[in-house]
PDB file of C-alpha atoms in Angstrom:
ATOM      1  CA  MET A 166       9.710  -2.890  22.529  1.00 58.00           C
ATOM      2  CA  LYS A 167       8.715  -6.550  22.342  1.00 74.00           C
ATOM      3  CA  ASN A 168       5.497  -8.121  21.104  1.00 78.00           C
ATOM      4  CA  ASN A 169       4.156  -4.970  19.499  1.00 91.00           C
ATOM      5  CA  SER A 170       0.727  -6.089  18.313  1.00 94.00           C
ATOM      6  CA  ALA A 171       0.394  -3.102  15.962  1.00 96.00           C
ATOM      7  CA  ILE A 172       3.552  -4.099  14.076  1.00 97.00           C
ATOM      8  CA  PHE A 173       2.373  -7.724  14.089  1.00 97.00           C
ATOM      9  CA  TYR A 174      -0.980  -6.795  12.573  1.00 97.00           C
ATOM     10  CA  THR A 175       0.561  -4.473   9.978  1.00 98.00           C
ATOM     11  CA  CYS A 176       3.048  -7.101   8.808  1.00 98.00           C
ATOM     12  CA  SER A 177       0.436  -9.867   8.803  1.00 98.00           C
ATOM     13  CA  LEU A 178      -1.864  -7.696   6.692  1.00 98.00           C
ATOM     14  CA  ILE A 179       0.939  -7.026   4.194  1.00 98.00           C
ATOM     15  CA  GLU A 180       1.551 -10.784   4.024  1.00 98.00           C
ATOM     16  CA  TYR A 181      -2.139 -11.511   3.544  1.00 98.00           C
ATOM     17  CA  ILE A 182      -2.439  -8.900   0.776  1.00 98.00           C
ATOM     18  CA  GLY A 183       0.675 -10.294  -0.928  1.00 98.00           C
ATOM     19  CA  ARG A 184      -0.803 -13.777  -0.951  1.00 97.00           C
ATOM     20  CA  SER A 185      -4.200 -12.525  -2.137  1.00 97.00           C
ATOM     21  CA  THR A 186      -2.760 -10.507  -5.020  1.00 98.00           C
ATOM     22  CA  LYS A 187       0.159 -12.865  -5.759  1.00 97.00           C
ATOM     23  CA  GLN A 188       2.595  -9.992  -5.369  1.00 97.00           C
ATOM     24  CA  LYS A 189       6.019  -9.963  -3.769  1.00 97.00           C
ATOM     25  CA  ARG A 190       5.773  -8.397  -0.343  1.00 97.00           C
ATOM     26  CA  SER A 191       8.148  -5.649  -1.484  1.00 97.00           C
ATOM     27  CA  ALA A 192       5.680  -4.754  -4.251  1.00 97.00           C
ATOM     28  CA  VAL A 193       2.838  -4.600  -1.717  1.00 98.00           C
ATOM     29  CA  ALA A 194       4.841  -2.366   0.631  1.00 98.00           C
ATOM     30  CA  SER A 195       5.831  -0.097  -2.279  1.00 97.00           C
ATOM     31  CA  ALA A 196       2.241   0.159  -3.482  1.00 98.00           C
ATOM     32  CA  LEU A 197       0.959   0.954   0.006  1.00 98.00           C
ATOM     33  CA  GLY A 198       3.680   3.487   0.743  1.00 97.00           C
ATOM     34  CA  LYS A 199       5.111   4.633   4.031  1.00 97.00           C
ATOM     35  CA  SER A 200       2.254   6.940   5.017  1.00 97.00           C
ATOM     36  CA  PHE A 201      -0.409   4.286   4.419  1.00 97.00           C
ATOM     37  CA  ILE A 202       1.639   1.690   6.312  1.00 98.00           C
ATOM     38  CA  ALA A 203       1.920   4.199   9.169  1.00 97.00           C
ATOM     39  CA  ARG A 204      -1.865   4.580   9.052  1.00 97.00           C
ATOM     40  CA  ILE A 205      -2.385   0.805   9.264  1.00 97.00           C
ATOM     41  CA  TYR A 206       0.059   0.694  12.181  1.00 97.00           C
ATOM     42  CA  ARG A 207      -1.682   3.586  13.940  1.00 96.00           C
ATOM     43  CA  ASP A 208      -5.196   2.174  13.393  1.00 97.00           C
ATOM     44  CA  SER A 209      -4.390  -1.503  13.932  1.00 96.00           C
ATOM     45  CA  ASP A 210      -6.231  -1.645  17.263  1.00 94.00           C
ATOM     46  CA  VAL A 211      -9.463  -0.835  15.398  1.00 95.00           C
ATOM     47  CA  LEU A 212      -8.682  -2.688  12.162  1.00 94.00           C
ATOM     48  CA  HIS A 213      -8.025  -5.981  13.918  1.00 92.00           C
ATOM     49  CA  CYS A 214     -11.649  -6.025  15.124  1.00 94.00           C
ATOM     50  CA  GLU A 215     -12.702  -6.872  11.559  1.00 95.00           C
ATOM     51  CA  PRO A 216     -11.707 -10.060   9.727  1.00 96.00           C
ATOM     52  CA  ILE A 217      -8.328  -9.588   8.087  1.00 97.00           C
ATOM     53  CA  GLU A 218      -9.830 -10.784   4.794  1.00 97.00           C
ATOM     54  CA  LYS A 219     -12.262  -7.838   4.821  1.00 97.00           C
ATOM     55  CA  ILE A 220      -9.573  -5.283   5.636  1.00 97.00           C
ATOM     56  CA  ALA A 221      -7.277  -6.752   2.971  1.00 98.00           C
ATOM     57  CA  ASP A 222     -10.050  -6.547   0.356  1.00 97.00           C
ATOM     58  CA  GLU A 223     -10.724  -2.924   1.284  1.00 97.00           C
ATOM     59  CA  VAL A 224      -7.026  -2.035   1.056  1.00 98.00           C
ATOM     60  CA  ILE A 225      -6.662  -3.865  -2.275  1.00 98.00           C
ATOM     61  CA  GLN A 226      -9.607  -1.909  -3.695  1.00 98.00           C
ATOM     62  CA  MET A 227      -8.589   1.416  -2.134  1.00 96.00           C
ATOM     63  CA  LYS A 228      -5.032   1.159  -3.454  1.00 97.00           C
ATOM     64  CA  ASN A 229      -6.145  -0.494  -6.723  1.00 97.00           C
ATOM     65  CA  LEU A 230      -3.641  -3.325  -6.263  1.00 97.00           C
ATOM     66  CA  GLN A 231      -3.421  -5.619  -9.267  1.00 96.00           C
ATOM     67  CA  ASN A 232      -2.821  -9.345  -9.306  1.00 97.00           C
ATOM     68  CA  GLY A 233       0.656 -10.543 -10.102  1.00 96.00           C
ATOM     69  CA  SER A 234       2.297 -13.903 -10.658  1.00 96.00           C
ATOM     70  CA  PHE A 235       4.347 -14.366  -7.476  1.00 96.00           C
ATOM     71  CA  ASP A 236       2.851 -17.416  -5.796  1.00 93.00           C
ATOM     72  CA  ASN A 237       5.162 -18.646  -3.079  1.00 92.00           C
ATOM     73  CA  VAL A 238       2.278 -20.544  -1.479  1.00 91.00           C
ATOM     74  CA  SER A 239       1.624 -22.832  -4.465  1.00 88.00           C
ATOM     75  CA  SER A 240       5.316 -23.301  -5.126  1.00 90.00           C
ATOM     76  CA  CYS A 241       5.992 -24.391  -1.542  1.00 89.00           C
ATOM     77  CA  ARG A 242       6.968 -28.050  -1.347  1.00 90.00           C
ATOM     78  CA  TYR A 243       6.415 -28.223   2.391  1.00 89.00           C
ATOM     79  CA  GLU A 244       3.865 -27.073   4.916  1.00 88.00           C
ATOM     80  CA  VAL A 245       2.986 -23.464   4.160  1.00 91.00           C
ATOM     81  CA  PRO A 246       3.342 -21.113   7.129  1.00 93.00           C
ATOM     82  CA  ASP A 247       0.222 -19.046   7.709  1.00 95.00           C
ATOM     83  CA  TYR A 248       0.207 -15.287   7.254  1.00 96.00           C
ATOM     84  CA  TRP A 249       0.194 -14.733  11.035  1.00 97.00           C
ATOM     85  CA  THR A 250       3.398 -16.764  11.374  1.00 96.00           C
ATOM     86  CA  ILE A 251       5.152 -14.749   8.675  1.00 96.00           C
ATOM     87  CA  GLY A 252       3.753 -11.524  10.118  1.00 97.00           C
ATOM     88  CA  GLU A 253       5.398 -12.462  13.399  1.00 97.00           C
ATOM     89  CA  VAL A 254       8.776 -13.012  11.693  1.00 97.00           C
ATOM     90  CA  TYR A 255       8.609  -9.496  10.251  1.00 98.00           C
ATOM     91  CA  GLU A 256       7.317  -8.042  13.532  1.00 97.00           C
ATOM     92  CA  ARG A 257      10.256  -9.421  15.486  1.00 97.00           C
ATOM     93  CA  LEU A 258      12.777  -8.149  12.962  1.00 97.00           C
ATOM     94  CA  VAL A 259      11.234  -4.664  12.966  1.00 97.00           C
ATOM     95  CA  GLU A 260      11.227  -4.661  16.780  1.00 96.00           C
ATOM     96  CA  ASP A 261      14.859  -5.767  16.901  1.00 96.00           C
ATOM     97  CA  ILE A 262      15.918  -3.087  14.422  1.00 96.00           C
ATOM     98  CA  CYS A 263      13.992  -0.307  16.209  1.00 94.00           C
ATOM     99  CA  GLY A 264      15.104  -1.334  19.695  1.00 90.00           C
ATOM    100  CA  SER A 265      13.218   0.591  22.359  1.00 83.00           C
ATOM    101  CA  GLU A 266      12.274   3.444  20.004  1.00 81.00           C
ATOM    102  CA  GLU A 267       8.541   3.373  19.362  1.00 82.00           C
ATOM    103  CA  SER A 268       7.870   6.419  17.202  1.00 89.00           C
ATOM    104  CA  GLU A 269       5.324   5.820  14.455  1.00 91.00           C
ATOM    105  CA  GLU A 270       7.607   7.364  11.851  1.00 93.00           C
ATOM    106  CA  LEU A 271      10.604   5.183  12.743  1.00 95.00           C
ATOM    107  CA  ILE A 272       8.462   2.062  12.780  1.00 96.00           C
ATOM    108  CA  ALA A 273       6.924   2.889   9.382  1.00 97.00           C
ATOM    109  CA  ASP A 274      10.407   3.639   7.984  1.00 97.00           C
ATOM    110  CA  THR A 275      11.720   0.361   9.353  1.00 97.00           C
ATOM    111  CA  ILE A 276       8.798  -1.662   8.013  1.00 98.00           C
ATOM    112  CA  MET A 277       9.402  -0.142   4.582  1.00 98.00           C
ATOM    113  CA  SER A 278      13.151  -0.734   4.681  1.00 98.00           C
ATOM    114  CA  VAL A 279      12.690  -4.381   5.713  1.00 98.00           C
ATOM    115  CA  TYR A 280      10.117  -5.122   3.011  1.00 98.00           C
ATOM    116  CA  LEU A 281      12.131  -3.343   0.330  1.00 98.00           C
ATOM    117  CA  SER A 282      15.351  -5.194   1.181  1.00 97.00           C
ATOM    118  CA  TRP A 283      16.794  -8.555   0.238  1.00 98.00           C
ATOM    119  CA  ILE A 284      15.548 -10.111   3.462  1.00 98.00           C
ATOM    120  CA  SER A 285      11.921  -9.987   2.352  1.00 97.00           C
ATOM    121  CA  ASP A 286      12.669 -12.447  -0.457  1.00 96.00           C
ATOM    122  CA  ALA A 287      14.526 -14.690   2.004  1.00 97.00           C
ATOM    123  CA  ILE A 288      11.575 -14.695   4.403  1.00 97.00           C
ATOM    124  CA  SER A 289       9.160 -15.356   1.507  1.00 95.00           C
ATOM    125  CA  ASN A 290      11.075 -18.429   0.366  1.00 94.00           C
ATOM    126  CA  TYR A 291       8.963 -21.077   2.067  1.00 94.00           C
ATOM    127  CA  ASN A 292      11.156 -23.822   0.581  1.00 93.00           C
ATOM    128  CA  SER A 293      14.005 -22.722   2.828  1.00 93.00           C
ATOM    129  CA  ASP A 294      14.185 -22.741   6.590  1.00 91.00           C
ATOM    130  CA  PHE A 295      15.136 -19.059   6.883  1.00 95.00           C
ATOM    131  CA  PHE A 296      11.795 -17.868   8.290  1.00 94.00           C
ATOM    132  CA  TYR A 297      11.991 -20.598  10.968  1.00 93.00           C
ATOM    133  CA  GLN A 298      15.326 -19.334  12.291  1.00 96.00           C
ATOM    134  CA  SER A 299      15.611 -17.539  15.624  1.00 96.00           C
ATOM    135  CA  ARG A 300      14.887 -13.855  15.764  1.00 95.00           C
ATOM    136  CA  GLN A 301      18.496 -13.219  16.822  1.00 97.00           C
ATOM    137  CA  TYR A 302      19.804 -15.026  13.736  1.00 98.00           C
ATOM    138  CA  ILE A 303      17.458 -13.179  11.367  1.00 98.00           C
ATOM    139  CA  HIS A 304      18.418  -9.863  12.959  1.00 97.00           C
ATOM    140  CA  GLU A 305      22.108 -10.705  12.618  1.00 97.00           C
ATOM    141  CA  CYS A 306      21.574 -11.518   8.928  1.00 97.00           C
ATOM    142  CA  TRP A 307      19.830  -8.148   8.545  1.00 97.00           C
ATOM    143  CA  LYS A 308      22.775  -6.363  10.122  1.00 96.00           C
ATOM    144  CA  GLU A 309      25.264  -8.244   7.925  1.00 97.00           C
ATOM    145  CA  GLY A 310      23.212  -7.654   4.787  1.00 96.00           C
ATOM    146  CA  GLU A 311      23.179 -11.342   3.854  1.00 95.00           C
ATOM    147  CA  VAL A 312      22.384 -14.794   5.174  1.00 94.00           C
ATOM    148  CA  VAL A 313      25.286 -15.703   7.450  1.00 91.00           C
TER     149      VAL A 313
END
């Protein structure tokens, strides 16, 4: 399973919501929950027809997400990667973890486990070069449980 656009959209939306609400991406994933993330994944082919800003606003209102103080965009000393770029980093990692298995439940579980792990903070640190690393390297770090 490579270049799964549904995973890409789901992860990009989580990133966009995190930036909009100034929440860590783990907090966004927790607030959304596995079943809602599975719903976004399942409906991504329809959701992507609307501007991501509109969908994010609807999700923020529906889930009553509050603003926080995590602002990795403002604290970035370098060029800020866009939410699509970061969504792609997460997409590739989820794909690499899942392998060829494409069940909605496994993908939703994997998305949750990635966002709720240490690696989400590493990817969100835009002052490091971690998110620019190759997908193989990021996957290897995931498997090792630390930056290698």
